[in-house]
Short mmCIF file of C-alpha atoms in Angstrom, two decimals:
data_model
loop_
_atom_site.label_atom_id
_atom_site.label_comp_id
_atom_site.label_asym_id
_atom_site.label_seq_id
_atom_site.Cartn_x
_atom_site.Cartn_y
_atom_site.Cartn_z
CA MET P 1 -0.68 7.89 15.13
CA ASN P 2 1.99 7.84 12.43
CA GLU P 3 1.36 6.82 8.65
CA LEU P 4 2.69 3.25 9.25
CA ASN P 5 0.55 2.72 12.29
CA GLU P 6 -2.52 3.85 10.41
CA LYS P 7 -1.75 1.41 7.61
CA ILE P 8 -1.44 -1.54 10.01
CA TYR P 9 -4.73 -0.69 11.85
CA ALA P 10 -6.54 -0.11 8.50
CA GLY P 11 -5.56 -3.73 7.55
CA LYS P 12 -3.45 -2.62 4.50
CA ARG P 13 -0.35 -4.30 3.16
CA LEU P 14 3.00 -3.09 4.09
CA SER P 15 5.93 -2.75 1.74
CA ALA P 16 9.27 -4.54 2.49
CA GLU P 17 10.67 -1.11 3.43
CA GLU P 18 7.94 -0.35 5.79
CA ALA P 19 8.32 -3.80 7.37
CA LEU P 20 11.96 -3.11 8.01
CA ASN P 21 11.04 -0.20 10.27
CA LEU P 22 9.11 -2.53 12.63
CA PHE P 23 12.41 -3.89 13.97
CA ASP P 24 12.79 -0.51 15.73
CA TRP P 25 9.50 -0.35 17.15
CA ASP P 26 8.79 -0.50 20.91
CA ILE P 27 7.94 -4.30 21.48
CA LEU P 28 4.81 -3.63 23.34
CA GLU P 29 3.43 -1.42 20.56
CA LEU P 30 4.56 -4.02 18.01
CA GLY P 31 2.84 -6.67 19.89
CA ARG P 32 -0.51 -4.80 20.13
CA ALA P 33 -0.44 -4.08 16.37
CA ALA P 34 0.30 -7.68 15.58
CA ASP P 35 -2.46 -8.94 17.80
CA PHE P 36 -4.85 -6.65 15.95
CA ARG P 37 -3.91 -8.11 12.71
CA THR P 38 -4.22 -11.64 14.18
CA ARG P 39 -7.90 -11.04 14.78
CA LEU P 40 -8.27 -9.47 11.35
CA ALA P 41 -6.86 -12.79 9.82
CA VAL P 42 -8.91 -15.26 11.92
CA PRO P 43 -11.52 -13.63 14.27
CA GLY P 44 -12.46 -15.51 17.50
CA ALA P 45 -10.42 -16.75 20.51
CA GLU P 46 -9.85 -20.26 19.47
CA VAL P 47 -6.22 -21.50 19.34
CA GLY P 48 -5.53 -24.90 17.77
CA PHE P 49 -3.10 -27.82 18.29
CA ILE P 50 -2.74 -31.20 16.47
CA ILE P 51 -1.52 -34.37 17.88
CA ASP P 52 1.17 -35.65 15.57
CA ARG P 53 4.46 -37.46 15.19
CA ILE P 54 7.66 -36.68 13.19
CA ILE P 55 9.10 -39.87 12.15
CA ASN P 56 12.78 -39.33 10.90
CA PHE P 57 13.28 -42.68 8.95
CA THR P 58 17.00 -41.88 8.42
CA ASN P 59 19.67 -39.48 9.46
CA VAL P 60 22.02 -40.05 6.59
CA CYS P 61 21.80 -36.85 4.48
CA GLU P 62 23.98 -35.67 1.68
CA ALA P 63 23.08 -32.00 2.44
CA GLU P 64 25.14 -32.06 5.73
CA CYS P 65 23.98 -28.50 6.57
CA SER P 66 26.09 -26.62 9.00
CA PHE P 67 23.19 -25.58 11.03
CA CYS P 68 21.96 -29.22 11.66
CA ALA P 69 23.06 -31.57 14.46
CA PHE P 70 20.92 -34.34 13.38
CA HIS P 71 22.62 -35.55 10.23
CA ALA P 72 24.96 -38.55 10.70
CA ARG P 73 28.19 -36.64 9.89
CA ALA P 74 27.48 -33.99 12.47
CA GLY P 75 28.68 -36.79 14.91
CA GLN P 76 25.87 -36.49 17.39
CA ILE P 77 23.71 -39.64 16.32
CA GLU P 78 25.00 -42.77 14.78
CA PRO P 79 23.77 -43.32 11.08
CA TYR P 80 20.43 -45.26 11.02
CA GLU P 81 17.67 -46.26 8.69
CA LEU P 82 14.29 -47.41 9.97
CA THR P 83 12.47 -50.46 8.32
CA ASN P 84 8.83 -49.99 7.45
CA GLU P 85 7.95 -52.24 10.23
CA VAL P 86 9.32 -49.92 12.84
CA ILE P 87 7.80 -46.98 10.97
CA LEU P 88 4.39 -48.73 11.22
CA SER P 89 4.94 -49.40 14.94
CA LYS P 90 5.48 -45.78 15.52
CA VAL P 91 2.35 -44.78 13.48
CA ALA P 92 0.34 -47.41 15.56
CA GLU P 93 1.56 -45.79 18.76
CA LEU P 94 0.36 -42.38 17.52
CA VAL P 95 -3.06 -43.63 16.45
CA GLU P 96 -3.48 -45.26 19.80
CA SER P 97 -2.78 -41.91 21.59
CA GLY P 98 -5.42 -40.14 19.39
CA GLY P 99 -2.95 -38.67 17.02
CA THR P 100 -4.05 -37.82 13.36
CA GLN P 101 -0.86 -36.57 11.59
CA VAL P 102 2.40 -38.11 10.50
CA MET P 103 5.52 -36.17 9.26
CA LEU P 104 7.82 -38.50 7.49
CA GLN P 105 11.26 -36.73 7.28
CA GLY P 106 14.48 -38.27 5.88
CA GLY P 107 16.83 -35.86 4.44
CA LEU P 108 18.88 -36.57 1.12
CA ASN P 109 19.84 -40.21 1.67
CA PRO P 110 21.15 -41.74 -1.64
CA ARG P 111 19.95 -45.31 -0.60
CA TYR P 112 16.30 -44.24 -0.82
CA ALA P 113 14.86 -44.29 -4.51
CA LEU P 114 11.28 -42.97 -5.27
CA ASP P 115 10.13 -46.68 -5.06
CA ASP P 116 11.31 -46.85 -1.41
CA LEU P 117 9.37 -43.60 -0.43
CA THR P 118 6.31 -44.70 -2.43
CA ALA P 119 6.32 -48.06 -0.62
CA MET P 120 6.62 -46.30 2.75
CA VAL P 121 3.74 -44.05 2.20
CA ARG P 122 1.55 -46.83 0.76
CA ALA P 123 2.35 -49.16 3.67
CA ILE P 124 1.31 -46.60 6.18
CA LYS P 125 -2.01 -45.54 4.21
CA ASP P 126 -2.85 -49.22 3.71
CA ARG P 127 -2.89 -49.93 7.52
CA PHE P 128 -3.80 -46.50 8.63
CA PRO P 129 -6.19 -44.89 6.10
CA GLY P 130 -7.29 -42.30 8.49
CA VAL P 131 -3.88 -40.87 9.27
CA THR P 132 -2.96 -37.66 7.43
CA LEU P 133 0.59 -37.84 5.80
CA HIS P 134 2.07 -34.43 5.99
CA SER P 135 5.55 -35.56 4.95
CA PHE P 136 8.93 -35.04 3.18
CA SER P 137 10.06 -31.50 2.10
CA PRO P 138 10.70 -29.57 -1.13
CA ALA P 139 14.42 -30.49 -0.78
CA GLU P 140 13.65 -34.21 -0.44
CA LEU P 141 11.36 -34.20 -3.43
CA VAL P 142 13.89 -32.44 -5.68
CA TYR P 143 16.58 -34.98 -4.49
CA ALA P 144 14.19 -37.90 -5.22
CA ALA P 145 13.53 -36.52 -8.76
CA ARG P 146 17.16 -36.09 -9.48
CA ARG P 147 17.98 -39.64 -8.17
CA SER P 148 15.25 -41.29 -10.20
CA GLY P 149 15.57 -39.20 -13.34
CA PHE P 150 12.07 -37.94 -13.28
CA SER P 151 10.49 -34.58 -12.98
CA VAL P 152 9.60 -33.08 -9.59
CA ALA P 153 6.07 -32.89 -10.80
CA HIS P 154 6.08 -36.82 -11.58
CA VAL P 155 7.55 -37.55 -8.14
CA ILE P 156 4.82 -35.48 -6.45
CA GLU P 157 2.12 -37.31 -8.52
CA VAL P 158 3.45 -40.68 -7.66
CA LEU P 159 3.65 -40.02 -4.04
CA LYS P 160 0.13 -38.47 -4.00
CA GLU P 161 -1.39 -41.53 -5.62
CA ALA P 162 0.32 -43.54 -2.98
CA GLY P 163 -1.33 -41.54 -0.22
CA LEU P 164 0.75 -38.44 0.50
CA ASP P 165 -1.70 -35.69 1.77
CA SER P 166 0.33 -32.61 1.99
CA VAL P 167 4.08 -31.58 2.24
CA PRO P 168 5.61 -29.25 4.98
CA GLY P 169 7.28 -26.30 3.10
CA ALA P 170 10.46 -26.49 5.08
CA SER P 171 12.21 -23.23 3.98
CA ASP P 172 15.26 -22.72 6.15
CA ILE P 173 16.11 -19.15 5.19
CA LEU P 174 15.21 -18.21 1.52
CA VAL P 175 18.12 -15.96 0.79
CA GLU P 176 20.84 -17.29 -1.52
CA ARG P 177 23.67 -15.60 0.15
CA VAL P 178 23.01 -17.30 3.25
CA ARG P 179 22.06 -20.65 1.90
CA LYS P 180 25.41 -20.78 0.10
CA LEU P 181 27.22 -20.41 3.36
CA VAL P 182 25.21 -22.88 5.61
CA SER P 183 23.45 -25.36 3.35
CA PRO P 184 25.20 -25.21 -0.13
CA ARG P 185 24.02 -28.85 -1.21
CA LYS P 186 20.40 -27.94 -0.74
CA ILE P 187 17.97 -26.65 -3.42
CA SER P 188 18.07 -22.90 -4.25
CA VAL P 189 15.38 -20.46 -3.39
CA GLY P 190 14.22 -20.73 -6.97
CA GLU P 191 13.91 -24.52 -6.67
CA TRP P 192 12.03 -24.09 -3.47
CA VAL P 193 9.44 -21.84 -5.12
CA GLU P 194 9.21 -24.09 -8.21
CA THR P 195 8.73 -27.21 -6.13
CA MET P 196 5.96 -25.49 -4.00
CA GLU P 197 4.16 -24.37 -7.24
CA SER P 198 4.33 -28.00 -8.43
CA LEU P 199 2.68 -29.11 -5.27
CA HIS P 200 0.03 -26.57 -5.82
CA ARG P 201 -0.69 -27.54 -9.31
CA CYS P 202 -0.97 -31.16 -7.95
CA GLY P 203 -3.68 -29.95 -5.58
CA LEU P 204 -1.53 -30.32 -2.46
CA LYS P 205 -1.41 -27.80 0.39
CA SER P 206 1.86 -26.84 2.31
CA SER P 207 3.15 -24.64 5.02
CA ALA P 208 6.31 -22.30 5.16
CA THR P 209 8.84 -22.02 7.87
CA MET P 210 11.75 -19.71 8.62
CA THR P 211 14.96 -20.65 10.47
CA TYR P 212 16.39 -17.32 11.52
CA GLY P 213 19.62 -16.44 13.38
CA LEU P 214 21.94 -17.96 10.68
CA GLY P 215 23.72 -14.57 10.03
CA GLU P 216 21.14 -13.08 7.92
CA THR P 217 20.32 -9.26 8.08
CA ARG P 218 17.13 -7.69 8.90
CA ALA P 219 16.55 -7.01 5.19
CA GLU P 220 17.12 -10.60 4.35
CA ARG P 221 14.55 -11.74 6.93
CA ILE P 222 11.97 -9.50 5.20
CA ALA P 223 13.23 -10.81 1.86
CA HIS P 224 12.35 -14.35 3.15
CA LEU P 225 9.02 -13.25 4.02
CA SER P 226 8.50 -11.52 0.74
CA VAL P 227 9.02 -14.85 -1.21
CA ILE P 228 6.43 -16.62 1.03
CA ARG P 229 3.85 -13.68 0.59
CA GLY P 230 4.39 -13.73 -3.16
CA LEU P 231 3.98 -17.48 -3.46
CA GLN P 232 0.85 -17.31 -1.21
CA ASP P 233 -0.54 -14.36 -3.56
CA ARG P 234 -0.11 -16.81 -6.53
CA THR P 235 -1.35 -20.05 -4.95
CA GLY P 236 -3.01 -19.75 -1.65
CA MET P 237 -1.51 -23.07 -0.80
CA ILE P 238 0.25 -22.15 2.51
CA ARG P 239 -2.00 -23.14 5.56
CA ALA P 240 0.61 -21.71 8.23
CA PHE P 241 3.87 -20.00 8.80
CA ILE P 242 6.21 -21.22 11.38
CA PRO P 243 9.27 -19.23 12.48
CA TRP P 244 12.07 -21.02 14.33
CA SER P 245 15.20 -19.70 15.98
CA PHE P 246 18.49 -21.51 15.00
CA SER P 247 19.76 -23.56 18.02
CA PRO P 248 23.65 -23.43 17.44
CA ALA P 249 24.65 -26.10 20.17
CA GLN P 250 26.15 -29.38 18.79
CA THR P 251 26.29 -27.93 15.11
CA ARG P 252 29.18 -26.60 13.17
CA MET P 253 27.95 -23.10 13.87
CA GLU P 254 28.41 -23.15 17.68
CA ASN P 255 30.30 -19.87 17.47
CA VAL P 256 26.99 -18.12 16.43
CA ALA P 257 25.14 -16.38 19.31
CA ALA P 258 21.62 -17.86 19.77
CA ALA P 259 18.76 -15.51 19.06
CA THR P 260 16.93 -14.15 22.17
CA GLY P 261 13.40 -14.47 23.29
CA MET P 262 12.82 -10.85 22.39
CA ASP P 263 14.10 -11.61 18.82
CA TYR P 264 11.62 -14.49 18.62
CA LEU P 265 8.61 -12.34 19.63
CA ARG P 266 9.63 -9.43 17.27
CA ILE P 267 9.87 -11.89 14.35
CA VAL P 268 6.41 -13.43 15.19
CA ALA P 269 4.81 -9.98 15.43
CA ILE P 270 6.50 -8.70 12.13
CA ALA P 271 5.63 -11.94 10.27
CA ARG P 272 2.04 -11.61 11.33
CA ILE P 273 1.78 -8.06 10.19
CA PHE P 274 3.62 -8.50 6.83
CA LEU P 275 2.12 -11.95 5.83
CA ASP P 276 -1.32 -10.53 5.57
CA ASN P 277 -2.34 -13.49 3.25
CA VAL P 278 -1.56 -16.36 5.82
CA ARG P 279 -4.16 -17.31 8.31
CA TYR P 280 -2.25 -19.29 10.78
CA LEU P 281 1.07 -18.60 12.51
CA GLN P 282 2.36 -21.22 14.78
CA ALA P 283 4.00 -20.48 18.15
CA GLY P 284 7.34 -22.28 18.28
CA TRP P 285 7.29 -24.01 21.66
CA LEU P 286 9.64 -26.66 20.43
CA THR P 287 12.67 -24.16 19.97
CA GLU P 288 11.53 -21.36 22.24
CA GLY P 289 9.84 -23.31 25.23
CA MET P 290 6.05 -23.20 26.31
CA LYS P 291 6.10 -19.83 28.20
CA MET P 292 7.65 -18.10 25.32
CA ALA P 293 5.08 -19.74 22.94
CA GLN P 294 2.35 -18.51 25.32
CA LEU P 295 3.64 -14.97 24.96
CA ALA P 296 3.74 -15.37 21.19
CA LEU P 297 -0.13 -16.01 21.39
CA THR P 298 -0.50 -12.28 22.31
CA MET P 299 1.81 -11.07 19.51
CA GLY P 300 0.66 -12.68 16.44
CA ALA P 301 0.61 -16.40 16.82
CA ASN P 302 -2.79 -18.25 16.71
CA ASP P 303 -1.78 -21.85 16.64
CA MET P 304 0.34 -24.11 18.80
CA GLY P 305 1.38 -26.58 16.19
CA GLY P 306 1.70 -30.24 17.33
CA VAL P 307 1.84 -32.04 20.72
CA LEU P 308 4.63 -34.06 18.86
CA THR P 309 4.82 -37.43 20.41
CA GLU P 310 8.19 -37.68 18.82
CA GLU P 311 10.79 -35.26 17.58
CA VAL P 312 14.56 -35.93 17.33
CA VAL P 313 16.08 -33.13 14.94
CA VAL P 314 15.83 -30.30 17.37
CA GLY P 315 16.41 -32.62 20.18
CA ALA P 316 20.13 -33.22 18.69
CA THR P 317 21.12 -29.76 19.52
CA GLY P 318 20.47 -30.47 23.11
CA LEU P 319 17.05 -28.82 23.36
CA LYS P 320 14.69 -30.94 25.28
CA ASN P 321 11.43 -29.11 25.25
CA LYS P 322 8.41 -31.57 25.54
CA THR P 323 4.84 -30.99 26.17
CA SER P 324 1.48 -32.91 26.63
CA MET P 325 -1.93 -32.42 25.56
CA ASP P 326 -3.02 -31.32 29.18
CA GLU P 327 -0.12 -28.74 29.19
CA MET P 328 -1.05 -27.53 25.80
CA ILE P 329 -4.67 -26.77 26.89
CA ASP P 330 -3.57 -25.11 30.15
CA ILE P 331 -0.99 -22.82 28.17
CA ILE P 332 -3.64 -21.82 25.78
CA ARG P 333 -6.49 -21.28 28.46
CA ASP P 334 -4.02 -19.30 30.59
CA ALA P 335 -3.41 -16.97 27.59
CA GLY P 336 -7.14 -16.18 27.58
CA ARG P 337 -7.74 -18.19 24.58
CA ILE P 338 -9.99 -21.38 23.80
CA PRO P 339 -8.01 -24.53 23.26
CA ILE P 340 -9.17 -26.69 20.28
CA GLN P 341 -7.67 -29.80 18.96
CA ARG P 342 -7.63 -29.60 15.08
CA ASP P 343 -6.85 -31.66 12.15
CA SER P 344 -4.30 -31.00 9.40
CA ASP P 345 -6.74 -28.79 7.57
CA TYR P 346 -7.25 -26.69 10.67
CA ARG P 347 -10.77 -28.03 11.26
CA GLN P 348 -11.96 -28.39 14.80
CA ILE P 349 -11.89 -31.97 16.11
CA ARG P 350 -12.91 -31.06 19.71
CA SER P 351 -13.07 -27.90 21.89
CA PHE P 352 -11.88 -27.59 25.41
CA ALA P 353 -13.92 -24.38 26.09
#
């Protein structure tokens, strides 16, 4: 066993330089090492999922990222804005199906002031107090602060007081070189970190994602993971990490070759080994498909994310992966794990052992 192998199986932290070497490992050896680290992070065979709904209340977005097929100017979906009545009807459908979490996502729409976002949150919480609002994003919070003339901390406090429970830490790729090429109108890496730390100071939890395959190098992928690991060391606020492969169809980056399934499994395994301070790593069935997500459960992932009764952003690229609670349970069982329905804090609601 070489020195790096010994370090992994001893549960020790890897440096960025050591993590880079993992890209050249045999995939099966890498998967075994990642599976070992998964069981160090969360012992047991349970794999969770949540029943949730993403409600994209508008697709008008000034960011107009090159990798996005959903925003109105991408030409795939006509501009729209949902009324609060429509949003409430969607939440009602979720609750009737046993769902517990709503993700409100709207992009950077200049027609939405802080008061509009606050009214949206309050309307949902007034009618559905038991629903968890895991909503908006660091970029949306910074945009709302700029438009309103308030600090980001104030915007977070106001939304929290209205009923916001947590914020998904949508990260794209935390590398300035790539961000300037594909999403120059979005927040910088530094602003993402500052917003996450503001959320932490306000007592809110979050998650972290990585959209890879945007032209970044291997070293830049590790740099992204390093930002997340450092933030987690300082705050402990990240409940889960979710890697996504970029889907180029219907975007302004259609010339970019899509990442392969092997790329995905390698990213999952490396993230599990490198992010030694993040308990849950979600298998990305939405972009990778259910079978690939099932494989990921043996290579570092230990959560299946949401059943997702509605999702339109990834769907705008032409990907039509869908699932149901029954299929989710079967996929987890067939991977040799115990399916559990969980809440937003990763607490068990019911087991399907």
